[in-house]
Structure formats: C-alpha cells, structure tokens
C-alpha cells in the first residue's frame, strides 16, 4: 500500500505540474482527490491493514493528499497568471504606431464670402431669412409688379412645374421681399440669400442654378440716400475703406426709381485692366426704392412707409473675391480646387 501511495504521488504530481489548461488541472484534481478518485480508493482499503501499519500508512496518505492539494493550488495560480499575461499581451495598444490623420474639410469659398456678407448686414441690424425655392408665379412675378405679359416673364427663362405656368423654380430671390412684407411686423430689415434657377446653358459665366442675395429695408421716411449710404458702407467693408462706387439708372418692375451699382475696379482704380475687362468698373448689384404698388399689394400704406431693396449675384462676388476665372469651378466641387481657399 505504501508503494501504491508513492506511485500515485509521483504520477499525480508529474501530471499536475505538466497541466497546461485550467480544465485539465481540474480533471486531474477529480481523478486523484475526488470522492471516486485514486487516492480515495486506496484509503478505502485502510481497514485491511494491521494496527501497527494503519498509523504509518495513514500519515503517508495524509502527506500525499496535502502534497497533491498544494500542487494543484500552485499550478492553478501559475495558469491564472499565464492566462492574464496572455490577455494583456493580446489587448496591448502600441502607442508608438503613428495615428491616421483626420482630414478636416473647409467651407466652400462661395459660402465664405456669403458668411462675410451676412456678418456685415447682421452688424447693421438685418435679419437673415432663408426660405422656399419653389414659388408661385404670383410671388415670383405678379406681386413684384411683373404682370402677365410683362417682358420680365419672357426674359427670365423659367423652369415651370405646371402647364399653366403657375408654379416654378424661383428665378430671383425678390419674392422673399413679398413674404417678408406679408408676414413680418414693420419696420423690416432682411437679408435673404439663396438659390435661384434660370434656363441658361452652362459656360464660364452662366449656370442654370446660381445664388442671389436679396436685401430690403421698409420703414418710415426711408429714402434713396439710405440705400446709397448703406450699400456704400457694405462695399467699404467688403472691398476696403475708400472703395469708390457709382449708381446708374436702370429699370426693375418692382422698384422706382431703380439703379445698378458698380464698384470702381479695386485692381486698376478705374484705368481698365483684365479684372474689370477694361471697363474700370465692376457691376455688383441691382437696387431701387420699393415700388408703391408692391408695398400696397402687401397691405403697407405707401404714404406712410417707404423702402429700398437690392439683389446681387453671389457667385460673381466670390469669383471676384478669390480671382477665380470660371464659374464652373465653383460648382464642380473638385477638392483640389476647393482646398486652395
Ligand atoms: N431680382 C433682380 C434680378 O434678378 C435683382 C434686383 C434688382 C433685386 C433690384 C432687387 C432690386 O431687390 O431692388 O435681376
């Protein structure tokens, strides 16, 4: 029996030390120390021993049990440490690997110019209005004093949605004047930028979709002097102190009197150069005093209130600002181009 115990001890300890997995170790524990284990099986035969042998073998059996238990415990700790080490290795982050640079986009050059213009007008107490691009002919034309048969309805080649020409893509931002007058309390100071649409072929200066910025002021005692003073101040903000402007008479159905405003070329100061195409002046916007018929059509008493309005093309302004030669570059959205601004 003594030999049997010693054989178990040797065999079990070797197996325990060599166990590579926690499950294997547990199986060994059951195999040797469990209720039906090999060591227990030997101990069950203790009754057959003589009185002198029993304490000796008993002591040895206890020693073997203690040795095996200790072996299992030690190996379990080793295996747990090994498992932890492997887990840490697998989850390790190499902080020395270079990161992936995140490319941050930029605002489109045209919207950079628009932001600048918005800032200038907001600084003068204007509110920004942005609204629908699908309009009725009523708002796009009729309420702006372009009655049916008016040449304006012909020269602006319009995208109509309906056979009866009643619903369309707005050809100008001027209908925003009507929406503002119909829905807002007086006095009104608004700036309304947005897309407009005309049936133009794409070339270096034309696109079927482009942007306008509409501005309008309605109050008591507003005169053409306010129009000129305000727009001159805006141009000085945009193009620098001392920017020279001129106002030429023009015709728009919804303003009376109407004008166009030019700025003296900031490159050649009027002498004529490629930037101003030899003119010395660059046309920037159309403007005028809001027609009394338009005011009355919106329920505003034209004997008490008066106002001025303007509309300008945003693309042309951006082209001039960044010295871009071709309108198509603005819309193509080629990142290699846009990154330069
Ligand atoms: N809507 C005009 C256009 O598309 C521009 C314009 C001219 C707007 C005079 C105005 C204005 O508000 O007063 O050509």
mmCIF file of N, CA and C and ligand atoms in Angstrom, residues 155-156 171-175 177 198 210 212-216 252 254-255 258-260 285-290 308-312, ligand 1:
data_model
loop_
_atom_site.group_PDB
_atom_site.id
_atom_site.type_symbol
_atom_site.label_atom_id
_atom_site.label_comp_id
_atom_site.label_asym_id
_atom_site.label_seq_id
_atom_site.Cartn_x
_atom_site.Cartn_y
_atom_site.Cartn_z
ATOM 1 N N UNK A 155 -37.983 87.354 -70.514
ATOM 2 C CA UNK A 155 -36.516 87.322 -70.493
ATOM 3 C C UNK A 155 -35.941 86.481 -69.375
ATOM 4 N N UNK A 156 -36.658 86.278 -68.370
ATOM 5 C CA UNK A 156 -36.142 85.281 -67.431
ATOM 6 C C UNK A 156 -36.701 83.938 -67.868
ATOM 7 N N UNK A 171 -36.850 82.465 -60.020
ATOM 8 C CA UNK A 171 -35.816 82.978 -60.922
ATOM 9 C C UNK A 171 -35.004 84.075 -60.247
ATOM 10 N N UNK A 172 -35.438 84.477 -59.054
ATOM 11 C CA UNK A 172 -34.774 85.546 -58.311
ATOM 12 C C UNK A 172 -35.151 85.406 -56.835
ATOM 13 N N UNK A 173 -34.378 86.046 -55.954
ATOM 14 C CA UNK A 173 -34.715 85.992 -54.527
ATOM 15 C C UNK A 173 -35.714 87.088 -54.147
ATOM 16 N N UNK A 174 -36.103 87.922 -55.115
ATOM 17 C CA UNK A 174 -37.017 89.032 -54.812
ATOM 18 C C UNK A 174 -38.364 88.605 -54.215
ATOM 19 N N UNK A 175 -38.921 87.409 -54.540
ATOM 20 C CA UNK A 175 -40.168 87.023 -53.857
ATOM 21 C C UNK A 175 -40.038 87.021 -52.329
ATOM 22 N N UNK A 177 -38.986 89.388 -50.648
ATOM 23 C CA UNK A 177 -39.488 90.702 -50.228
ATOM 24 C C UNK A 177 -40.967 90.604 -49.870
ATOM 25 N N UNK A 198 -32.526 79.554 -63.626
ATOM 26 C CA UNK A 198 -32.917 80.056 -64.949
ATOM 27 C C UNK A 198 -32.397 79.102 -66.015
ATOM 28 N N UNK A 210 -27.940 79.341 -59.666
ATOM 29 C CA UNK A 210 -26.927 80.197 -59.054
ATOM 30 C C UNK A 210 -27.512 80.819 -57.790
ATOM 31 N N UNK A 212 -28.393 84.211 -55.277
ATOM 32 C CA UNK A 212 -28.552 85.661 -55.129
ATOM 33 C C UNK A 212 -28.663 85.995 -53.647
ATOM 34 N N UNK A 213 -28.410 87.255 -53.357
ATOM 35 C CA UNK A 213 -28.653 87.754 -52.003
ATOM 36 C C UNK A 213 -29.589 88.946 -52.138
ATOM 37 N N UNK A 214 -30.746 88.829 -51.516
ATOM 38 C CA UNK A 214 -31.738 89.903 -51.560
ATOM 39 C C UNK A 214 -31.656 90.666 -50.249
ATOM 40 N N UNK A 215 -31.789 91.971 -50.343
ATOM 41 C CA UNK A 215 -31.841 92.767 -49.119
ATOM 42 C C UNK A 215 -32.987 93.751 -49.210
ATOM 43 N N UNK A 216 -33.597 94.063 -48.075
ATOM 44 C CA UNK A 216 -34.705 95.025 -48.111
ATOM 45 C C UNK A 216 -34.850 95.717 -46.758
ATOM 46 N N UNK A 252 -36.203 98.127 -63.037
ATOM 47 C CA UNK A 252 -36.739 96.871 -62.500
ATOM 48 C C UNK A 252 -38.212 97.133 -62.233
ATOM 49 N N UNK A 254 -40.184 96.171 -59.940
ATOM 50 C CA UNK A 254 -40.624 96.261 -58.537
ATOM 51 C C UNK A 254 -39.974 97.394 -57.767
ATOM 52 N N UNK A 255 -39.146 98.210 -58.438
ATOM 53 C CA UNK A 255 -38.560 99.371 -57.768
ATOM 54 C C UNK A 255 -38.760 100.610 -58.626
ATOM 55 N N UNK A 258 -35.102 102.870 -60.057
ATOM 56 C CA UNK A 258 -34.220 101.697 -59.986
ATOM 57 C C UNK A 258 -32.815 102.088 -60.430
ATOM 58 N N UNK A 259 -31.851 101.318 -59.971
ATOM 59 C CA UNK A 259 -30.468 101.616 -60.358
ATOM 60 C C UNK A 259 -29.631 100.344 -60.371
ATOM 61 N N UNK A 260 -28.466 100.455 -60.973
ATOM 62 C CA UNK A 260 -27.460 99.414 -60.805
ATOM 63 C C UNK A 260 -26.256 100.069 -60.146
ATOM 64 N N UNK A 285 -24.588 94.985 -58.254
ATOM 65 C CA UNK A 285 -25.970 94.676 -57.849
ATOM 66 C C UNK A 285 -26.987 95.583 -58.519
ATOM 67 N N UNK A 286 -28.261 95.132 -58.432
ATOM 68 C CA UNK A 286 -29.392 95.956 -58.851
ATOM 69 C C UNK A 286 -30.136 96.387 -57.603
ATOM 70 N N UNK A 287 -30.713 97.590 -57.626
ATOM 71 C CA UNK A 287 -31.375 98.089 -56.423
ATOM 72 C C UNK A 287 -32.434 99.127 -56.791
ATOM 73 N N UNK A 288 -33.087 99.643 -55.785
ATOM 74 C CA UNK A 288 -34.065 100.704 -56.036
ATOM 75 C C UNK A 288 -34.977 100.908 -54.844
ATOM 76 N N UNK A 289 -35.873 101.899 -54.998
ATOM 77 C CA UNK A 289 -36.864 102.159 -53.958
ATOM 78 C C UNK A 289 -38.070 101.270 -54.228
ATOM 79 N N UNK A 290 -38.506 100.526 -53.227
ATOM 80 C CA UNK A 290 -39.607 99.564 -53.421
ATOM 81 C C UNK A 290 -40.820 100.301 -54.014
ATOM 82 N N UNK A 308 -36.242 100.447 -49.472
ATOM 83 C CA UNK A 308 -35.317 100.176 -50.575
ATOM 84 C C UNK A 308 -34.935 98.706 -50.573
ATOM 85 N N UNK A 309 -34.513 98.242 -51.738
ATOM 86 C CA UNK A 309 -34.174 96.824 -51.856
ATOM 87 C C UNK A 309 -33.020 96.665 -52.834
ATOM 88 N N UNK A 310 -32.360 95.532 -52.727
ATOM 89 C CA UNK A 310 -31.296 95.229 -53.697
ATOM 90 C C UNK A 310 -31.210 93.724 -53.894
ATOM 91 N N UNK A 311 -30.623 93.355 -55.021
ATOM 92 C CA UNK A 311 -30.343 91.940 -55.254
ATOM 93 C C UNK A 311 -28.980 91.813 -55.909
ATOM 94 N N UNK A 312 -28.159 90.900 -55.391
ATOM 95 C CA UNK A 312 -26.847 90.717 -56.033
ATOM 96 C C UNK A 312 -26.518 89.251 -56.219
HETATM 97 N N1 LIG B 1 -34.191 90.451 -58.811
HETATM 98 C C1 LIG B 1 -33.299 91.205 -59.673
HETATM 99 C C2 LIG B 1 -32.634 90.265 -60.668
HETATM 100 O O1 LIG B 1 -32.726 89.083 -60.518
HETATM 101 C C3 LIG B 1 -32.231 91.908 -58.863
HETATM 102 C C4 LIG B 1 -32.806 93.063 -58.065
HETATM 103 C C5 LIG B 1 -32.828 94.316 -58.601
HETATM 104 C C6 LIG B 1 -33.320 92.861 -56.803
HETATM 105 C C7 LIG B 1 -33.348 95.407 -57.898
HETATM 106 C C8 LIG B 1 -33.839 93.928 -56.088
HETATM 107 C C9 LIG B 1 -33.838 95.199 -56.647
HETATM 108 O O2 LIG B 1 -34.326 93.792 -54.870
HETATM 109 O O3 LIG B 1 -34.339 96.233 -55.928
HETATM 110 O O4 LIG B 1 -32.040 90.734 -61.598
#
